Coordinates of C-alpha atoms and ligand atoms in Angstrom, one line a residue:
X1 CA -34.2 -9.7 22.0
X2 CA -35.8 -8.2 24.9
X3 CA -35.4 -4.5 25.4
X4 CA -32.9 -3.2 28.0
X5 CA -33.2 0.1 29.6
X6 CA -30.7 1.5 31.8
X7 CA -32.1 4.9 33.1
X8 CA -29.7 8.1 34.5
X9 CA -29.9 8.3 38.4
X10 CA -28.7 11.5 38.4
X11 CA -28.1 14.5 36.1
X12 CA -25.5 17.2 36.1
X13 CA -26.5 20.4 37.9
X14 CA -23.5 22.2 37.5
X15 CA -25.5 25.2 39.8
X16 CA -26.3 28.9 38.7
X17 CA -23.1 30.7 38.1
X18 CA -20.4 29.9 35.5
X19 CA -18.4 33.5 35.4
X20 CA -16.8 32.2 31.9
X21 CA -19.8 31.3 30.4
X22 CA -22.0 34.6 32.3
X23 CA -19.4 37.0 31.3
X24 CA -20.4 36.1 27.4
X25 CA -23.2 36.8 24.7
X26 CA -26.7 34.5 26.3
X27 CA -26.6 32.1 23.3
X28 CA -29.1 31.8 20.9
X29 CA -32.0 29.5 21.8
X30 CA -31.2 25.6 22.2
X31 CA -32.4 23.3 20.1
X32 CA -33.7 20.7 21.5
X33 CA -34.5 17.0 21.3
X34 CA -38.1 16.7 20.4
X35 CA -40.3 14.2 18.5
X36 CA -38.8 10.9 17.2
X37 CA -34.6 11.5 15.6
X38 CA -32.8 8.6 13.8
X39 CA -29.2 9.1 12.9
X40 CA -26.1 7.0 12.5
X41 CA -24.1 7.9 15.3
X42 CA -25.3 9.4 18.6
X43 CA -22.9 11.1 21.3
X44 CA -24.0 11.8 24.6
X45 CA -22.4 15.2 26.3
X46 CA -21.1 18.0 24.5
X47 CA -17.9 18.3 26.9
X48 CA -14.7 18.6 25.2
X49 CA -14.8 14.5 24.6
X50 CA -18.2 15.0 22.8
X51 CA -17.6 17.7 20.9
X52 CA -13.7 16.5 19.4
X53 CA -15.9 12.6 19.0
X54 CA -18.3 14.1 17.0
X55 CA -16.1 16.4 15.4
X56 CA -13.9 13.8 14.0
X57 CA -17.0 11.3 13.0
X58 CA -18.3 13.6 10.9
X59 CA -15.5 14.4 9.3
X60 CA -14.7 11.0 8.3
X61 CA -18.2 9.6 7.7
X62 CA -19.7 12.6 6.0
X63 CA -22.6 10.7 4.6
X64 CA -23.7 9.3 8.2
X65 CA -25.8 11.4 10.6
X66 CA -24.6 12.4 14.1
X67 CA -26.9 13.6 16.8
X68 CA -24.2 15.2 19.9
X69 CA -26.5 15.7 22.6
X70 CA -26.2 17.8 25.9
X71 CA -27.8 18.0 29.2
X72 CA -27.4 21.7 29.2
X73 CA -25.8 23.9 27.1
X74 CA -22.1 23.7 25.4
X75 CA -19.5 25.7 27.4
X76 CA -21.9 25.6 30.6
X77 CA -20.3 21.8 32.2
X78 CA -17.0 21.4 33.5
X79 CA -15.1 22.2 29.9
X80 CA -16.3 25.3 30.3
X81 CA -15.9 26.3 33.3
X82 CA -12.2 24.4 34.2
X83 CA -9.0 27.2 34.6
X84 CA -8.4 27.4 30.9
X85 CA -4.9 25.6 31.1
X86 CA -4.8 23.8 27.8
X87 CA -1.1 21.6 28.3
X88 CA 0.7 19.7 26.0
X89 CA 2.4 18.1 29.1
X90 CA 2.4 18.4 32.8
X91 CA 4.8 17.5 36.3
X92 CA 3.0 16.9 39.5
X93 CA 4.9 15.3 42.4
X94 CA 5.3 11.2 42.6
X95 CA 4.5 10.9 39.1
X96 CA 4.8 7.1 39.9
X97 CA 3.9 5.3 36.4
X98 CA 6.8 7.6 34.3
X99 CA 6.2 5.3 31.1
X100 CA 2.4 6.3 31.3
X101 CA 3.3 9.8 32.3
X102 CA 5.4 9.8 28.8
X103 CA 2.6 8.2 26.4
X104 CA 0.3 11.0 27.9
X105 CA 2.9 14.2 27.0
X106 CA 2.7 12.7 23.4
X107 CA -1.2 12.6 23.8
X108 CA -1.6 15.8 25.3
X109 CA 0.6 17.5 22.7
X110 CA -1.0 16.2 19.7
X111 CA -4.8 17.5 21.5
X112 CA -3.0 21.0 21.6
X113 CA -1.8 20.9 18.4
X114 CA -5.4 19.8 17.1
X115 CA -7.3 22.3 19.3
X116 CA -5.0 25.4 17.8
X117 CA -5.9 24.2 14.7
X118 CA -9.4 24.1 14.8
X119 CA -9.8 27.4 17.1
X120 CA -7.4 29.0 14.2
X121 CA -9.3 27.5 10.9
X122 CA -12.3 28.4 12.6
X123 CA -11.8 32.2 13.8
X124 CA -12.8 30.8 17.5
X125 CA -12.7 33.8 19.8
X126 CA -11.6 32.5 23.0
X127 CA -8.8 34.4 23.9
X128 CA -6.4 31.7 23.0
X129 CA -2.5 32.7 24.0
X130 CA 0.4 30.5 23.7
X131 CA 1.9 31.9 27.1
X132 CA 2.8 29.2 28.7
X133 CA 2.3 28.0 32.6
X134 CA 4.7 29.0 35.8
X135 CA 4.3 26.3 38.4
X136 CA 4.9 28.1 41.6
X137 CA 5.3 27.6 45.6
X138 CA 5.1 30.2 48.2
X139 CA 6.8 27.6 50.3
X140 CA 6.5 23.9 49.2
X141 CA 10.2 23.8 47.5
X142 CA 9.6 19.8 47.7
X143 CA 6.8 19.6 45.6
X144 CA 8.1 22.2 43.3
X145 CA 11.7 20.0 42.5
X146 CA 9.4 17.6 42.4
X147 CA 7.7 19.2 39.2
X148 CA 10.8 20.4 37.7
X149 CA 12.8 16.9 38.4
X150 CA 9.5 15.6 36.4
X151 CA 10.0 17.7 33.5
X152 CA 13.6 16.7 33.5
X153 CA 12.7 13.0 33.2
X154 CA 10.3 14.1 30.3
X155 CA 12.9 16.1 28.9
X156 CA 10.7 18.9 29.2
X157 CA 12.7 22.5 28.9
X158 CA 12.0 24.9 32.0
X159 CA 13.3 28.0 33.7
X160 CA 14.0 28.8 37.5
X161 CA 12.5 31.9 38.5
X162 CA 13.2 33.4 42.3
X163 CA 11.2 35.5 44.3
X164 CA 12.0 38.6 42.1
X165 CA 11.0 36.4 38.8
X166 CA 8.0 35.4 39.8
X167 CA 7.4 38.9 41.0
X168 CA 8.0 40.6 37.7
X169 CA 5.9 38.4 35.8
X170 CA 2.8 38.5 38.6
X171 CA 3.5 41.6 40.9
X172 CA 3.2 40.0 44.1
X173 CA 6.0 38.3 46.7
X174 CA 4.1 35.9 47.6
X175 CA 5.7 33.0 45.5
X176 CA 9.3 32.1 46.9
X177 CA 9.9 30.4 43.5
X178 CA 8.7 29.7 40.0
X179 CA 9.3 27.2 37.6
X180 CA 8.9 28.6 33.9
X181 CA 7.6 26.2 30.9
X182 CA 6.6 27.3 27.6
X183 CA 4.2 25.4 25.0
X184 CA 1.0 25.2 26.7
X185 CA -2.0 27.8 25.8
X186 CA -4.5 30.0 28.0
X187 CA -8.1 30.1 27.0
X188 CA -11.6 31.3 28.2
X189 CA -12.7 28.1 28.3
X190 CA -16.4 28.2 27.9
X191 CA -16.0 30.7 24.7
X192 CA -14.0 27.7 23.4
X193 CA -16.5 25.0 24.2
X194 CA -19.1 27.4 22.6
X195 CA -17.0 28.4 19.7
X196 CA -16.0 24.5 19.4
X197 CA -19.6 23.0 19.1
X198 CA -20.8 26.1 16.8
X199 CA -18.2 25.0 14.5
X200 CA -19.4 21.3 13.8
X201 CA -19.1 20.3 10.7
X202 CA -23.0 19.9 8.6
X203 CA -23.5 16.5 9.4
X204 CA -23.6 16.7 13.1
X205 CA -26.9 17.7 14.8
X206 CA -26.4 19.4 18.3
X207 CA -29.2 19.4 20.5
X208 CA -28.9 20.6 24.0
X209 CA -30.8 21.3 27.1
X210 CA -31.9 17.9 26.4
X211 CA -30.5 15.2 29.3
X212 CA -30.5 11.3 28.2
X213 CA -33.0 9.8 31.0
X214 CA -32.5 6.4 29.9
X215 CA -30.9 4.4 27.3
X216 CA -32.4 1.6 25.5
X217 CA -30.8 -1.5 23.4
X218 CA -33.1 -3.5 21.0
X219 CA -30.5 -4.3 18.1
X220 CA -29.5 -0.2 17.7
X221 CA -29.8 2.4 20.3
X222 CA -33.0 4.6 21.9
X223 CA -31.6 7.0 23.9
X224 CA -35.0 9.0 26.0
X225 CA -34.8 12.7 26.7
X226 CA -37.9 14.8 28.2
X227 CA -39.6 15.6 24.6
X228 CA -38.3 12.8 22.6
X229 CA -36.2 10.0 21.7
X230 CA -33.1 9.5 19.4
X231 CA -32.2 6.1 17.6
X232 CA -29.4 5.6 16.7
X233 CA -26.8 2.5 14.9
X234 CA -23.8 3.5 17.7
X235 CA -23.8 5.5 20.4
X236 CA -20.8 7.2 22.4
X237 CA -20.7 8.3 25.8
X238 CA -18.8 11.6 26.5
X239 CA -20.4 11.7 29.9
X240 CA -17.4 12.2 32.3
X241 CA -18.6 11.4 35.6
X242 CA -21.8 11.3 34.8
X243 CA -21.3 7.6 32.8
X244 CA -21.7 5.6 35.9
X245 CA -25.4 7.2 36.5
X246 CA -26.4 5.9 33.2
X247 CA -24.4 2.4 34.6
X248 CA -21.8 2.2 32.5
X249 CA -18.0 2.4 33.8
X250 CA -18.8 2.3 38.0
X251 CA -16.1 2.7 40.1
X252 CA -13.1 3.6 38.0
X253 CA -12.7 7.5 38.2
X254 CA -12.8 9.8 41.9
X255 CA -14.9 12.3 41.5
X256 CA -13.3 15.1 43.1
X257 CA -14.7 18.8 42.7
X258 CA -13.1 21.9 42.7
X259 CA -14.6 25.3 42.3
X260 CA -13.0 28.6 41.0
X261 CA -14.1 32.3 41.2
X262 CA -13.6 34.8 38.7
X263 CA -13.6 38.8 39.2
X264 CA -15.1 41.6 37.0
X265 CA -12.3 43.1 35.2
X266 CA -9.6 45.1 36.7
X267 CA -9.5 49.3 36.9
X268 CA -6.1 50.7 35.3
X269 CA -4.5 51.3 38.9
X270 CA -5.3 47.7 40.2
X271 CA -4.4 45.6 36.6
X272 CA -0.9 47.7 37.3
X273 CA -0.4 45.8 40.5
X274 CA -0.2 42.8 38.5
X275 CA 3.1 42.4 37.1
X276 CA 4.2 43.2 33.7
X277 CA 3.2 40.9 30.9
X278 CA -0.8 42.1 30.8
X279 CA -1.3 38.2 31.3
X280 CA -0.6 35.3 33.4
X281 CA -1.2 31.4 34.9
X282 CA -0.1 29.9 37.5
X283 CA -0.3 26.4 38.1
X284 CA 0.7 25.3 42.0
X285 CA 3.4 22.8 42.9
X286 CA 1.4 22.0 46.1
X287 CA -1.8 20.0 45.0
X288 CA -3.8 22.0 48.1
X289 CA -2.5 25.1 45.8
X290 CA -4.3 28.0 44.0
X291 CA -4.0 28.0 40.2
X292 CA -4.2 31.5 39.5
X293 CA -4.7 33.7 36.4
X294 CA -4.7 37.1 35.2
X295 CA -6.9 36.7 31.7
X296 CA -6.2 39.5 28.8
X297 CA -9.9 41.3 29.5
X298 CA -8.0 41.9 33.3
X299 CA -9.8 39.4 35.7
X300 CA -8.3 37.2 38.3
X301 CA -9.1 33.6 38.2
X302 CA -9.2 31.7 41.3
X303 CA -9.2 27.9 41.4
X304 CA -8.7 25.7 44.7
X305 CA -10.5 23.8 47.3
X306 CA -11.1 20.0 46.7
X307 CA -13.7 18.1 47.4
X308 CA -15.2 14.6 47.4
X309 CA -17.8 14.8 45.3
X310 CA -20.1 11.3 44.9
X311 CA -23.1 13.1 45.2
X312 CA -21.7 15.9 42.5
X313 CA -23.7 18.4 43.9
X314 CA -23.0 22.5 44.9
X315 CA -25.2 23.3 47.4
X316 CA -25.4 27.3 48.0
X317 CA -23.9 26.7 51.7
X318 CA -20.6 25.7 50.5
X319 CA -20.7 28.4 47.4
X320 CA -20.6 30.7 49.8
X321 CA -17.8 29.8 52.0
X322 CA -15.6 28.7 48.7
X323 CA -15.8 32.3 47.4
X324 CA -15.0 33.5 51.0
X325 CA -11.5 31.2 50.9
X326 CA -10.9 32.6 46.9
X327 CA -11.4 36.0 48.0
X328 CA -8.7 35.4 51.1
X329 CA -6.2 33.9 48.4
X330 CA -6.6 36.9 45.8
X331 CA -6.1 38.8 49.7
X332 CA -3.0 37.3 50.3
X333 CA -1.1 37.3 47.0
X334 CA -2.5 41.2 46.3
X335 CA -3.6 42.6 49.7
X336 CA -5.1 45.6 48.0
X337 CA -7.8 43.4 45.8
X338 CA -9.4 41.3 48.4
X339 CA -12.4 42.8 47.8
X340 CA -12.6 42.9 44.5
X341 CA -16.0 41.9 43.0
X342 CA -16.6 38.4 41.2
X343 CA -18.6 37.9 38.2
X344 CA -18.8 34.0 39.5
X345 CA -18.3 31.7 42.0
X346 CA -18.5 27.8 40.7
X347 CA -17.8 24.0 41.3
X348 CA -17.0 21.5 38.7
X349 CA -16.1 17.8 38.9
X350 CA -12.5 16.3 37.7
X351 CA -12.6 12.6 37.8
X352 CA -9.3 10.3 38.9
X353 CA -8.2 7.2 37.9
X354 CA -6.2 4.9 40.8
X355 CA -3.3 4.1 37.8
X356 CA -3.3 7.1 35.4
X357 CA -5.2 4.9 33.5
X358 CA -7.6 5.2 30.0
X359 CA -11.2 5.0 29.9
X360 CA -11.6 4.8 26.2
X361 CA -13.5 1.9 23.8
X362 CA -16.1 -0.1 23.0
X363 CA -17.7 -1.3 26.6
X364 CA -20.0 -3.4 24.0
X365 CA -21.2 -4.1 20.8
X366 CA -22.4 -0.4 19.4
X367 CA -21.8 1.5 22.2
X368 CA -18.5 3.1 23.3
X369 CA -17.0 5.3 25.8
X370 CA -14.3 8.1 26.1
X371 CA -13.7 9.5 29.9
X372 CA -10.6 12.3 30.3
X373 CA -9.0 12.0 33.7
X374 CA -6.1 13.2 35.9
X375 CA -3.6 15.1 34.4
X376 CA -4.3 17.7 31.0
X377 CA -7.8 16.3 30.7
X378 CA -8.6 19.1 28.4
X379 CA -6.0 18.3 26.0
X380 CA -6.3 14.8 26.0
X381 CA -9.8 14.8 25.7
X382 CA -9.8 16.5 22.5
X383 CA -7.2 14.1 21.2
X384 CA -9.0 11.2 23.0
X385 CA -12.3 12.2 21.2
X386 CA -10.7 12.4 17.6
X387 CA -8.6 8.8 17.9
X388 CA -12.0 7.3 19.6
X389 CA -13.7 8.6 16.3
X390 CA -11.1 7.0 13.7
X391 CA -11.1 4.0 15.9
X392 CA -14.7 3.2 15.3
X393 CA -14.1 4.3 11.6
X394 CA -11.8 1.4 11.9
X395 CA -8.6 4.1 10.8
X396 CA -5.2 3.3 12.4
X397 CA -2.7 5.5 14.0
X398 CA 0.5 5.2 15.6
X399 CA -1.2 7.8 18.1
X400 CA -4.1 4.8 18.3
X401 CA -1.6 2.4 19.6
X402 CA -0.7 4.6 21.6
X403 CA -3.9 5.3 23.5
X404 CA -4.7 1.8 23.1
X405 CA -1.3 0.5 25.1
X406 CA -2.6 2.7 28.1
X407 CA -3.9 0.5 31.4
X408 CA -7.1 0.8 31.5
X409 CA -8.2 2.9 34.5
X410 CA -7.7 0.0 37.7
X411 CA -11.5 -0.3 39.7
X412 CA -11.9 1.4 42.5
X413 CA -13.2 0.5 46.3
X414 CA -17.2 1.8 46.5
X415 CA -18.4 4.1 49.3
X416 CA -17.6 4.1 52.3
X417 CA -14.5 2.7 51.8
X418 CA -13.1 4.8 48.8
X419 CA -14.7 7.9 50.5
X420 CA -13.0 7.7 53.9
X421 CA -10.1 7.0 51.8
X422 CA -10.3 10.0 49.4
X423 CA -11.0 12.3 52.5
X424 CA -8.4 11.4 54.7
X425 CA -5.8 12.4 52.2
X426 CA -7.3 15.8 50.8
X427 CA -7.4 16.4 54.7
X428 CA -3.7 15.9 54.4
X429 CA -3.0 18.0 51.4
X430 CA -4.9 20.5 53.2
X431 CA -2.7 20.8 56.4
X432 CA 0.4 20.4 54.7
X433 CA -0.3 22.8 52.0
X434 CA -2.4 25.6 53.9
X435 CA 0.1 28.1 52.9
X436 CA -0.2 26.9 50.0
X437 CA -3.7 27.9 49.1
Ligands
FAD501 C1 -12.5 24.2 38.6 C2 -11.9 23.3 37.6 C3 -10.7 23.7 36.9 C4 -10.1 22.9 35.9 N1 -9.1 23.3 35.2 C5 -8.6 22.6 34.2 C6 -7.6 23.2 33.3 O1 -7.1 24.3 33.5 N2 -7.1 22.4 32.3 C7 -7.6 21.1 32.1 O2 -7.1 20.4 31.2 N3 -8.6 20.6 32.9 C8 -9.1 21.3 33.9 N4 -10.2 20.9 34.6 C9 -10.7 19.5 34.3 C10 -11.5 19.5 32.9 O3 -12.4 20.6 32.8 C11 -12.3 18.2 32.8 O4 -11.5 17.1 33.1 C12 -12.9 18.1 31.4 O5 -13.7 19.2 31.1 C13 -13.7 16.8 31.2 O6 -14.2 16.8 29.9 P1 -15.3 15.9 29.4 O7 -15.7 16.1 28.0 O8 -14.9 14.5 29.8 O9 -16.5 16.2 30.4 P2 -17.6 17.4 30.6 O10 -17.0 18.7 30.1 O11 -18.1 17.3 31.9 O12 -18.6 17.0 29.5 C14 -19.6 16.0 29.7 C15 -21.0 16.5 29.3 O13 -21.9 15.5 29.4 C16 -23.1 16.1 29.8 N5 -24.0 15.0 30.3 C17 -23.7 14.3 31.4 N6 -24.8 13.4 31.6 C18 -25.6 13.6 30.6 C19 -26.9 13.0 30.2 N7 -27.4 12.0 30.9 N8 -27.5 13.4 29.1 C20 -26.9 14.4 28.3 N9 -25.7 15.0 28.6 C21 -25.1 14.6 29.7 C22 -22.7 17.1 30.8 O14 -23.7 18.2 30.9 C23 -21.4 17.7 30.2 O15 -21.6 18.9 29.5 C24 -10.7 21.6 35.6 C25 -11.9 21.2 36.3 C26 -12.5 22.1 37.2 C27 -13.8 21.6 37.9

């Protein structure tokens, strides 16, 4: 059979400044792929997909060989430098597809149950706190009975918190109202990506600063990066966005970016402006909303602003007006810390699916695919990445059937179309949810 190469058009470049990942240790040196490397299994992107696939491969083919190689380095892309909210379920307003919304609480709580596991066997220091999440509103009371009617049809417990709650737990007035759920967990997300793909077990091989440029098919797999090659019997992609540039999965996730800033840590005086319970998260009813976070070490985390983002690129232009519009939101919840100084300002892609729907499976013989999308990616890519592992094992699950009775993620319009589309409502969500923000 003649060979087929499919070559990646574009790379992530996920820009200088990850405050998670720059407030930690520099890692050791990478290894990275050089010379000719046959293995079993190959797994492209150490996100939190890659890592839980070749976590969960190993461990049930210990004899087999898996490469898990990165573009960069572990905890530098978007799972480690996301807002740290790892859910075992979520509300958002017009949660239209409730039957899908149900399959994916059972998903997400199983990938929390499996990532305290692992960060607990494995002394992973990320800061990992079982606080729980306050959805809030400074005014959108719509969107936030939207949230807590949605956990109702989940039959999700919450708590109504007024003005004064919300106050107690955060120290500022901004919020008119909070709604309270416990289970989910707070993390420094790129310690845990680090801590994740430091814990592998023996069998897996991770090489990073080492991008795929093309990938080959002549019966098994040659996948090209800058100083070698890697062979391999099956190969995954744990690309996220990225897939369609190697010219798999087009058209079936918006790539949307959002960017968060994070401060240096607190003084005494100012962390005592900030409520009572030393930490905090805040997730916003209003989808133009701030998620906001006090972290234990006493930094504020700022996340909002979306963006279309086809070209999934940070120029230094917009950097610099995002952490203007973070340090205006820190302004208006805490009027006293607006200047505080940030050890980061970053962007980061999500991706979207039209129908809440699965990217997950073979997409042909050998080579499969694993994408985490819309709501708790985090949590449902670390269980996506363990059942996409016992499903090539050929292992069975009722959590399997699960994932597998998903609708796959419904194709998308191209550019222009899906771009004008896209646009005009973020435009929307921005001038109804200004205040928001
Ligand atoms: C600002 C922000 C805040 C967020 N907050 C949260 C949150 O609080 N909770 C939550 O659940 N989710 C959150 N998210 C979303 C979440 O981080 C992502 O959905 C999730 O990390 C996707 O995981 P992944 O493994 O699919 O992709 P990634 O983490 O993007 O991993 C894919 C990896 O593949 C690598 N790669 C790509 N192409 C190649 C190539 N050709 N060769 C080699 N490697 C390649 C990339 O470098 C990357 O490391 C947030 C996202 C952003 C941007």
């Amino acid at each position: 059979m003649a060979p087929r190469m499919m070559g990646a058009r574009k790379l992530p470049d996920d820009g200088p400044r990850n405050g998670w990942f720059e407030t930690l240790p520099p890692p050791p040196p990478a290894r990275r792929v050089e010379g000719r490397i046959r293995v079993d299994f190959a797994v492209v992107g150490a996100g939190i997909c890659g890592c839980s696939t070749a976590r969960r491969l190993a461990e049930l083919r210990p004899d087999d060989s898996v490469a898990l190689i990165e573009a960069g380095r572990a905890g530098y892309g978007t799972s480690g430098r996301n807002a740290g909210f790892m859910l075992d379920n979520h509300s958002h307003g017009g949660m239209r597809h409730m039957e899908a919304a149900r399959k994916n609480v059972r998903l997400s709580t199983a990938g929390t149950d499996w990532l305290r596991r692992i960060v607990r066997e494995h002394q992973i220091q990320c800061r990992w706190s079982d606080w729980g999440r306050i959805y809030v509103a400074a005014g959108a009371e719509a969107e936030l009975r939207n949230v807590s009617d949605g956990f109702d049809s989940l039959g999700v417990p919450w708590r109504d918190l007024d003005r004064d709650g919300v106050e107690a737990v955060t120290g500022s007035r901004y919020y008119g109202r909070g709604v309270r759920v416990d289970g989910s967990a707070l993390v420094q997300p790129s310690a845990m990506m680090r801590g994740l793909a430091a814990t592998l077990p023996a069998n897996v091989a991770l090489y990073e600063e080492s991008p795929v440029l093309e990938m080959g098919t002549t019966g098994g797999f040659r996948l090209v990066c800058p100083d070698g090659t890697v062979e391999a019997r099956q190969v995954v992609l744990c690309t996220h966005v990225f897939t369609e540039e190697i010219g798999v999965l087009k058209h079936r996730a918006v790539p949307l970016a959002s960017f968060a800033s994070l401060t240096e840590p607190l003084t005494d005086a100012q962390a005592a402006m900030l409520g009572g319970e030393g930490e905090f998260g805040l997730l916003p009813a209003h989808s133009n909303g701030s998620t906001v976070r006090l972290t234990q070490d006493r930094r504020i985390l700022m996340r909002n602003t979306l963006f279309y983002a086809r070209e999934k690129r940070f120029p230094p232009a917009l950097m610099e007006r995002v952490a203007d519009i973070h340090r205006r939101s820190i302004a208006a919840r805490w009027p006293d810390l607006g200047d505080t100084g940030f050890a980061g300002t970053w962007g980061g892609i999500l991706g979207f699916t039209r129908n809440e729907g699965a990217i997950f499976g073979p997409v042909r013989e050998g080579l499969w695919a694993l994408m985490s999308c819309d709501v708790a990616p985090m949590t449902k890519g670390a269980i996506g990445g363990k059942l996409l592992a016992e499903h090539i094992c050929g292992e069975d699950s009722e959590l399997l059937q699960v994932v597998l009775s998903l609708p796959r993620a419904a194709l998308l319009p191209p550019d222009p179309i899906l771009r004008f589309v896209v646009n005009r409502r973020v435009g929307r969500l921005a001038a109804t949810g200004a205040a928001e923000r």
